[in-house]
Amino acid sequence: MEGTVFAPALEGMNHVKSEEGEMLTKPFLDVCKQLLPVIDKFGAAMALVKSDIGGNVTRLENKYSSNPSEFNHLYSMVQVEIEAKTAKASSSCTNGLLWLTRAMDFLVELFRNLLEHQDWTMTQACMDSYSKTLKKFHGWIASSAFTVAMKLAPDRTKFMDVIGGTGDINLDIEKFCTNFSPLLEENHKFLASVGMDDLKAS
């Protein structure tokens, strides 16, 4: 494998915004999809996260495919749902974008932990990121399922070897966290501006 598992996502991030600085639907979803192989390497520990991300990407992609010119900008899907008053439905694209962004927050935080706390086990890094990101939005059932899953996290050294490929994994993780965080931040700001950033899991 050329470079690390992050290489495709890092390349993809260069295309997420239009020249006018608008977040584009397809490139943003592609970057999220390019992280699925990274999540795969966690094995069973991340099965929940992976199916969650995959499901939300598919939901948003289907909406985009229904009218690529209308939904070229990521937030246009949300605008349409807000006008139709369907944004709060659990199957809405707004909800999909919200949870996709939160799952990505969790991943960014997790990889930041792996960089900054070289002495932590993978389970420690996962639990810390979880408590900083997803936990406050999860109900008791989701939270306990997550906690159990994190105990299955792989050995940290083996994991870093697997995702490193032929590249500099620490450098790529740093680039990923630095470049992806502002995009997620922008999603949160937008969702907050329409009153949709604080929805909790049912």
mmCIF file with all atom_site columns, N, CA, C and O in Angstrom, residues 81-112:
data_model
loop_
_atom_site.group_PDB
_atom_site.id
_atom_site.type_symbol
_atom_site.label_atom_id
_atom_site.label_alt_id
_atom_site.label_comp_id
_atom_site.label_asym_id
_atom_site.label_entity_id
_atom_site.label_seq_id
_atom_site.pdbx_PDB_ins_code
_atom_site.Cartn_x
_atom_site.Cartn_y
_atom_site.Cartn_z
_atom_site.occupancy
_atom_site.B_iso_or_equiv
_atom_site.pdbx_formal_charge
_atom_site.auth_seq_id
_atom_site.auth_comp_id
_atom_site.auth_asym_id
_atom_site.auth_atom_id
_atom_site.pdbx_PDB_model_num
ATOM 1   N N  . GLU A 1 81  ? -35.239 20.216 4.089  1.00 0.00 ? 81  GLU A N  1
ATOM 2   C CA . GLU A 1 81  ? -35.976 19.524 5.163  1.00 0.00 ? 81  GLU A CA 1
ATOM 3   C C  . GLU A 1 81  ? -36.498 20.503 6.209  1.00 0.00 ? 81  GLU A C  1
ATOM 4   O O  . GLU A 1 81  ? -37.563 20.301 6.782  1.00 0.00 ? 81  GLU A O  1
ATOM 5   N N  . ILE A 1 82  ? -35.750 21.571 6.451  1.00 0.00 ? 82  ILE A N  1
ATOM 6   C CA . ILE A 1 82  ? -36.209 22.544 7.434  1.00 0.00 ? 82  ILE A CA 1
ATOM 7   C C  . ILE A 1 82  ? -37.455 23.255 6.919  1.00 0.00 ? 82  ILE A C  1
ATOM 8   O O  . ILE A 1 82  ? -38.432 23.434 7.648  1.00 0.00 ? 82  ILE A O  1
ATOM 9   N N  . GLU A 1 83  ? -37.423 23.604 5.639  1.00 0.00 ? 83  GLU A N  1
ATOM 10  C CA . GLU A 1 83  ? -38.611 24.235 5.055  1.00 0.00 ? 83  GLU A CA 1
ATOM 11  C C  . GLU A 1 83  ? -39.808 23.290 5.083  1.00 0.00 ? 83  GLU A C  1
ATOM 12  O O  . GLU A 1 83  ? -40.933 23.699 5.307  1.00 0.00 ? 83  GLU A O  1
ATOM 13  N N  . ALA A 1 84  ? -39.543 22.003 4.854  1.00 0.00 ? 84  ALA A N  1
ATOM 14  C CA . ALA A 1 84  ? -40.636 21.014 4.836  1.00 0.00 ? 84  ALA A CA 1
ATOM 15  C C  . ALA A 1 84  ? -41.002 20.544 6.251  1.00 0.00 ? 84  ALA A C  1
ATOM 16  O O  . ALA A 1 84  ? -41.895 19.720 6.428  1.00 0.00 ? 84  ALA A O  1
ATOM 17  N N  . LYS A 1 85  ? -40.256 21.048 7.236  1.00 0.00 ? 85  LYS A N  1
ATOM 18  C CA . LYS A 1 85  ? -40.454 20.652 8.652  1.00 0.00 ? 85  LYS A CA 1
ATOM 19  C C  . LYS A 1 85  ? -40.264 19.147 8.879  1.00 0.00 ? 85  LYS A C  1
ATOM 20  O O  . LYS A 1 85  ? -40.942 18.539 9.711  1.00 0.00 ? 85  LYS A O  1
ATOM 21  N N  . THR A 1 86  ? -39.354 18.535 8.116  1.00 0.00 ? 86  THR A N  1
ATOM 22  C CA . THR A 1 86  ? -39.077 17.106 8.315  1.00 0.00 ? 86  THR A CA 1
ATOM 23  C C  . THR A 1 86  ? -37.676 16.888 8.888  1.00 0.00 ? 86  THR A C  1
ATOM 24  O O  . THR A 1 86  ? -37.219 15.757 9.029  1.00 0.00 ? 86  THR A O  1
ATOM 25  N N  . ALA A 1 87  ? -36.967 17.980 9.195  1.00 0.00 ? 87  ALA A N  1
ATOM 26  C CA . ALA A 1 87  ? -35.561 17.872 9.604  1.00 0.00 ? 87  ALA A CA 1
ATOM 27  C C  . ALA A 1 87  ? -35.355 17.047 10.870 1.00 0.00 ? 87  ALA A C  1
ATOM 28  O O  . ALA A 1 87  ? -34.339 16.389 11.034 1.00 0.00 ? 87  ALA A O  1
ATOM 29  N N  . LYS A 1 88  ? -36.352 17.086 11.773 1.00 0.00 ? 88  LYS A N  1
ATOM 30  C CA . LYS A 1 88  ? -36.151 16.384 13.055 1.00 0.00 ? 88  LYS A CA 1
ATOM 31  C C  . LYS A 1 88  ? -36.512 14.902 13.001 1.00 0.00 ? 88  LYS A C  1
ATOM 32  O O  . LYS A 1 88  ? -36.303 14.170 13.962 1.00 0.00 ? 88  LYS A O  1
ATOM 33  N N  . ALA A 1 89  ? -37.043 14.454 11.877 1.00 0.00 ? 89  ALA A N  1
ATOM 34  C CA . ALA A 1 89  ? -37.391 13.027 11.760 1.00 0.00 ? 89  ALA A CA 1
ATOM 35  C C  . ALA A 1 89  ? -36.117 12.191 11.867 1.00 0.00 ? 89  ALA A C  1
ATOM 36  O O  . ALA A 1 89  ? -35.058 12.606 11.389 1.00 0.00 ? 89  ALA A O  1
ATOM 37  N N  . SER A 1 90  ? -36.236 11.000 12.462 1.00 0.00 ? 90  SER A N  1
ATOM 38  C CA . SER A 1 90  ? -35.011 10.213 12.674 1.00 0.00 ? 90  SER A CA 1
ATOM 39  C C  . SER A 1 90  ? -34.411 9.746  11.351 1.00 0.00 ? 90  SER A C  1
ATOM 40  O O  . SER A 1 90  ? -33.224 9.452  11.267 1.00 0.00 ? 90  SER A O  1
ATOM 41  N N  . SER A 1 91  ? -35.242 9.690  10.292 1.00 0.00 ? 91  SER A N  1
ATOM 42  C CA . SER A 1 91  ? -34.696 9.216  9.012  1.00 0.00 ? 91  SER A CA 1
ATOM 43  C C  . SER A 1 91  ? -34.296 10.384 8.093  1.00 0.00 ? 91  SER A C  1
ATOM 44  O O  . SER A 1 91  ? -34.012 10.173 6.922  1.00 0.00 ? 91  SER A O  1
ATOM 45  N N  . SER A 1 92  ? -34.273 11.599 8.638  1.00 0.00 ? 92  SER A N  1
ATOM 46  C CA . SER A 1 92  ? -33.968 12.761 7.786  1.00 0.00 ? 92  SER A CA 1
ATOM 47  C C  . SER A 1 92  ? -32.485 12.834 7.441  1.00 0.00 ? 92  SER A C  1
ATOM 48  O O  . SER A 1 92  ? -31.639 12.269 8.135  1.00 0.00 ? 92  SER A O  1
ATOM 49  N N  . CYS A 1 93  ? -32.180 13.559 6.379  1.00 0.00 ? 93  CYS A N  1
ATOM 50  C CA . CYS A 1 93  ? -30.771 13.786 6.011  1.00 0.00 ? 93  CYS A CA 1
ATOM 51  C C  . CYS A 1 93  ? -30.108 14.694 7.041  1.00 0.00 ? 93  CYS A C  1
ATOM 52  O O  . CYS A 1 93  ? -28.911 14.580 7.298  1.00 0.00 ? 93  CYS A O  1
ATOM 53  N N  . THR A 1 94  ? -30.906 15.580 7.625  1.00 0.00 ? 94  THR A N  1
ATOM 54  C CA . THR A 1 94  ? -30.359 16.472 8.660  1.00 0.00 ? 94  THR A CA 1
ATOM 55  C C  . THR A 1 94  ? -29.820 15.635 9.815  1.00 0.00 ? 94  THR A C  1
ATOM 56  O O  . THR A 1 94  ? -28.695 15.836 10.292 1.00 0.00 ? 94  THR A O  1
ATOM 57  N N  . ASN A 1 95  ? -30.627 14.665 10.240 1.00 0.00 ? 95  ASN A N  1
ATOM 58  C CA . ASN A 1 95  ? -30.222 13.770 11.313 1.00 0.00 ? 95  ASN A CA 1
ATOM 59  C C  . ASN A 1 95  ? -29.005 12.943 10.880 1.00 0.00 ? 95  ASN A C  1
ATOM 60  O O  . ASN A 1 95  ? -28.075 12.716 11.653 1.00 0.00 ? 95  ASN A O  1
ATOM 61  N N  . GLY A 1 96  ? -29.020 12.519 9.615  1.00 0.00 ? 96  GLY A N  1
ATOM 62  C CA . GLY A 1 96  ? -27.885 11.755 9.074  1.00 0.00 ? 96  GLY A CA 1
ATOM 63  C C  . GLY A 1 96  ? -26.597 12.559 9.118  1.00 0.00 ? 96  GLY A C  1
ATOM 64  O O  . GLY A 1 96  ? -25.549 12.060 9.531  1.00 0.00 ? 96  GLY A O  1
ATOM 65  N N  . LEU A 1 97  ? -26.690 13.821 8.703  1.00 0.00 ? 97  LEU A N  1
ATOM 66  C CA . LEU A 1 97  ? -25.501 14.680 8.695  1.00 0.00 ? 97  LEU A CA 1
ATOM 67  C C  . LEU A 1 97  ? -25.009 14.936 10.119 1.00 0.00 ? 97  LEU A C  1
ATOM 68  O O  . LEU A 1 97  ? -23.810 14.913 10.396 1.00 0.00 ? 97  LEU A O  1
ATOM 69  N N  . LEU A 1 98  ? -25.954 15.140 11.029 1.00 0.00 ? 98  LEU A N  1
ATOM 70  C CA . LEU A 1 98  ? -25.600 15.404 12.423 1.00 0.00 ? 98  LEU A CA 1
ATOM 71  C C  . LEU A 1 98  ? -24.827 14.233 13.019 1.00 0.00 ? 98  LEU A C  1
ATOM 72  O O  . LEU A 1 98  ? -23.746 14.401 13.593 1.00 0.00 ? 98  LEU A O  1
ATOM 73  N N  . TRP A 1 99  ? -25.359 13.018 12.849 1.00 0.00 ? 99  TRP A N  1
ATOM 74  C CA . TRP A 1 99  ? -24.704 11.849 13.447 1.00 0.00 ? 99  TRP A CA 1
ATOM 75  C C  . TRP A 1 99  ? -23.424 11.466 12.711 1.00 0.00 ? 99  TRP A C  1
ATOM 76  O O  . TRP A 1 99  ? -22.472 10.956 13.321 1.00 0.00 ? 99  TRP A O  1
ATOM 77  N N  . LEU A 1 100 ? -23.403 11.725 11.418 1.00 0.00 ? 100 LEU A N  1
ATOM 78  C CA . LEU A 1 100 ? -22.170 11.470 10.661 1.00 0.00 ? 100 LEU A CA 1
ATOM 79  C C  . LEU A 1 100 ? -21.065 12.392 11.178 1.00 0.00 ? 100 LEU A C  1
ATOM 80  O O  . LEU A 1 100 ? -19.929 11.970 11.415 1.00 0.00 ? 100 LEU A O  1
ATOM 81  N N  . THR A 1 101 ? -21.414 13.651 11.373 1.00 0.00 ? 101 THR A N  1
ATOM 82  C CA . THR A 1 101 ? -20.434 14.628 11.866 1.00 0.00 ? 101 THR A CA 1
ATOM 83  C C  . THR A 1 101 ? -19.961 14.246 13.267 1.00 0.00 ? 101 THR A C  1
ATOM 84  O O  . THR A 1 101 ? -18.770 14.294 13.570 1.00 0.00 ? 101 THR A O  1
ATOM 85  N N  . ARG A 1 102 ? -20.883 13.802 14.105 1.00 0.00 ? 102 ARG A N  1
ATOM 86  C CA . ARG A 1 102 ? -20.491 13.394 15.470 1.00 0.00 ? 102 ARG A CA 1
ATOM 87  C C  . ARG A 1 102 ? -19.578 12.177 15.455 1.00 0.00 ? 102 ARG A C  1
ATOM 88  O O  . ARG A 1 102 ? -18.629 12.088 16.229 1.00 0.00 ? 102 ARG A O  1
ATOM 89  N N  . ALA A 1 103 ? -19.881 11.209 14.583 1.00 0.00 ? 103 ALA A N  1
ATOM 90  C CA . ALA A 1 103 ? -19.028 10.012 14.510 1.00 0.00 ? 103 ALA A CA 1
ATOM 91  C C  . ALA A 1 103 ? -17.629 10.410 14.038 1.00 0.00 ? 103 ALA A C  1
ATOM 92  O O  . ALA A 1 103 ? -16.618 9.880  14.514 1.00 0.00 ? 103 ALA A O  1
ATOM 93  N N  . MET A 1 104 ? -17.567 11.383 13.121 1.00 0.00 ? 104 MET A N  1
ATOM 94  C CA . MET A 1 104 ? -16.268 11.865 12.640 1.00 0.00 ? 104 MET A CA 1
ATOM 95  C C  . MET A 1 104 ? -15.525 12.624 13.748 1.00 0.00 ? 104 MET A C  1
ATOM 96  O O  . MET A 1 104 ? -14.314 12.529 13.862 1.00 0.00 ? 104 MET A O  1
ATOM 97  N N  . ASP A 1 105 ? -16.272 13.371 14.563 1.00 0.00 ? 105 ASP A N  1
ATOM 98  C CA . ASP A 1 105 ? -15.651 14.051 15.726 1.00 0.00 ? 105 ASP A CA 1
ATOM 99  C C  . ASP A 1 105 ? -14.962 13.020 16.608 1.00 0.00 ? 105 ASP A C  1
ATOM 100 O O  . ASP A 1 105 ? -13.855 13.226 17.100 1.00 0.00 ? 105 ASP A O  1
ATOM 101 N N  . PHE A 1 106 ? -15.688 11.915 16.825 1.00 0.00 ? 106 PHE A N  1
ATOM 102 C CA . PHE A 1 106 ? -15.156 10.847 17.669 1.00 0.00 ? 106 PHE A CA 1
ATOM 103 C C  . PHE A 1 106 ? -13.838 10.304 17.091 1.00 0.00 ? 106 PHE A C  1
ATOM 104 O O  . PHE A 1 106 ? -12.852 10.130 17.798 1.00 0.00 ? 106 PHE A O  1
ATOM 105 N N  . LEU A 1 107 ? -13.820 10.080 15.758 1.00 0.00 ? 107 LEU A N  1
ATOM 106 C CA . LEU A 1 107 ? -12.609 9.544  15.127 1.00 0.00 ? 107 LEU A CA 1
ATOM 107 C C  . LEU A 1 107 ? -11.443 10.528 15.216 1.00 0.00 ? 107 LEU A C  1
ATOM 108 O O  . LEU A 1 107 ? -10.310 10.136 15.510 1.00 0.00 ? 107 LEU A O  1
ATOM 109 N N  . VAL A 1 108 ? -11.735 11.805 14.969 1.00 0.00 ? 108 VAL A N  1
ATOM 110 C CA . VAL A 1 108 ? -10.666 12.816 15.043 1.00 0.00 ? 108 VAL A CA 1
ATOM 111 C C  . VAL A 1 108 ? -10.079 12.828 16.451 1.00 0.00 ? 108 VAL A C  1
ATOM 112 O O  . VAL A 1 108 ? -8.863  12.829 16.642 1.00 0.00 ? 108 VAL A O  1
ATOM 113 N N  . GLU A 1 109 ? -10.963 12.815 17.443 1.00 0.00 ? 109 GLU A N  1
ATOM 114 C CA . GLU A 1 109 ? -10.533 12.851 18.846 1.00 0.00 ? 109 GLU A CA 1
ATOM 115 C C  . GLU A 1 109 ? -9.731  11.600 19.188 1.00 0.00 ? 109 GLU A C  1
ATOM 116 O O  . GLU A 1 109 ? -8.703  11.664 19.867 1.00 0.00 ? 109 GLU A O  1
ATOM 117 N N  . LEU A 1 110 ? -10.178 10.466 18.663 1.00 0.00 ? 110 LEU A N  1
ATOM 118 C CA . LEU A 1 110 ? -9.486  9.208  18.925 1.00 0.00 ? 110 LEU A CA 1
ATOM 119 C C  . LEU A 1 110 ? -8.071  9.240  18.347 1.00 0.00 ? 110 LEU A C  1
ATOM 120 O O  . LEU A 1 110 ? -7.095  8.884  19.020 1.00 0.00 ? 110 LEU A O  1
ATOM 121 N N  . PHE A 1 111 ? -7.951  9.690  17.107 1.00 0.00 ? 111 PHE A N  1
ATOM 122 C CA . PHE A 1 111 ? -6.616  9.710  16.499 1.00 0.00 ? 111 PHE A CA 1
ATOM 123 C C  . PHE A 1 111 ? -5.723  10.761 17.149 1.00 0.00 ? 111 PHE A C  1
ATOM 124 O O  . PHE A 1 111 ? -4.524  10.574 17.283 1.00 0.00 ? 111 PHE A O  1
ATOM 125 N N  . ARG A 1 112 ? -6.346  11.838 17.611 1.00 0.00 ? 112 ARG A N  1
ATOM 126 C CA . ARG A 1 112 ? -5.567  12.846 18.340 1.00 0.00 ? 112 ARG A CA 1
ATOM 127 C C  . ARG A 1 112 ? -5.029  12.233 19.632 1.00 0.00 ? 112 ARG A C  1
ATOM 128 O O  . ARG A 1 112 ? -3.872  12.438 19.998 1.00 0.00 ? 112 ARG A O  1
#
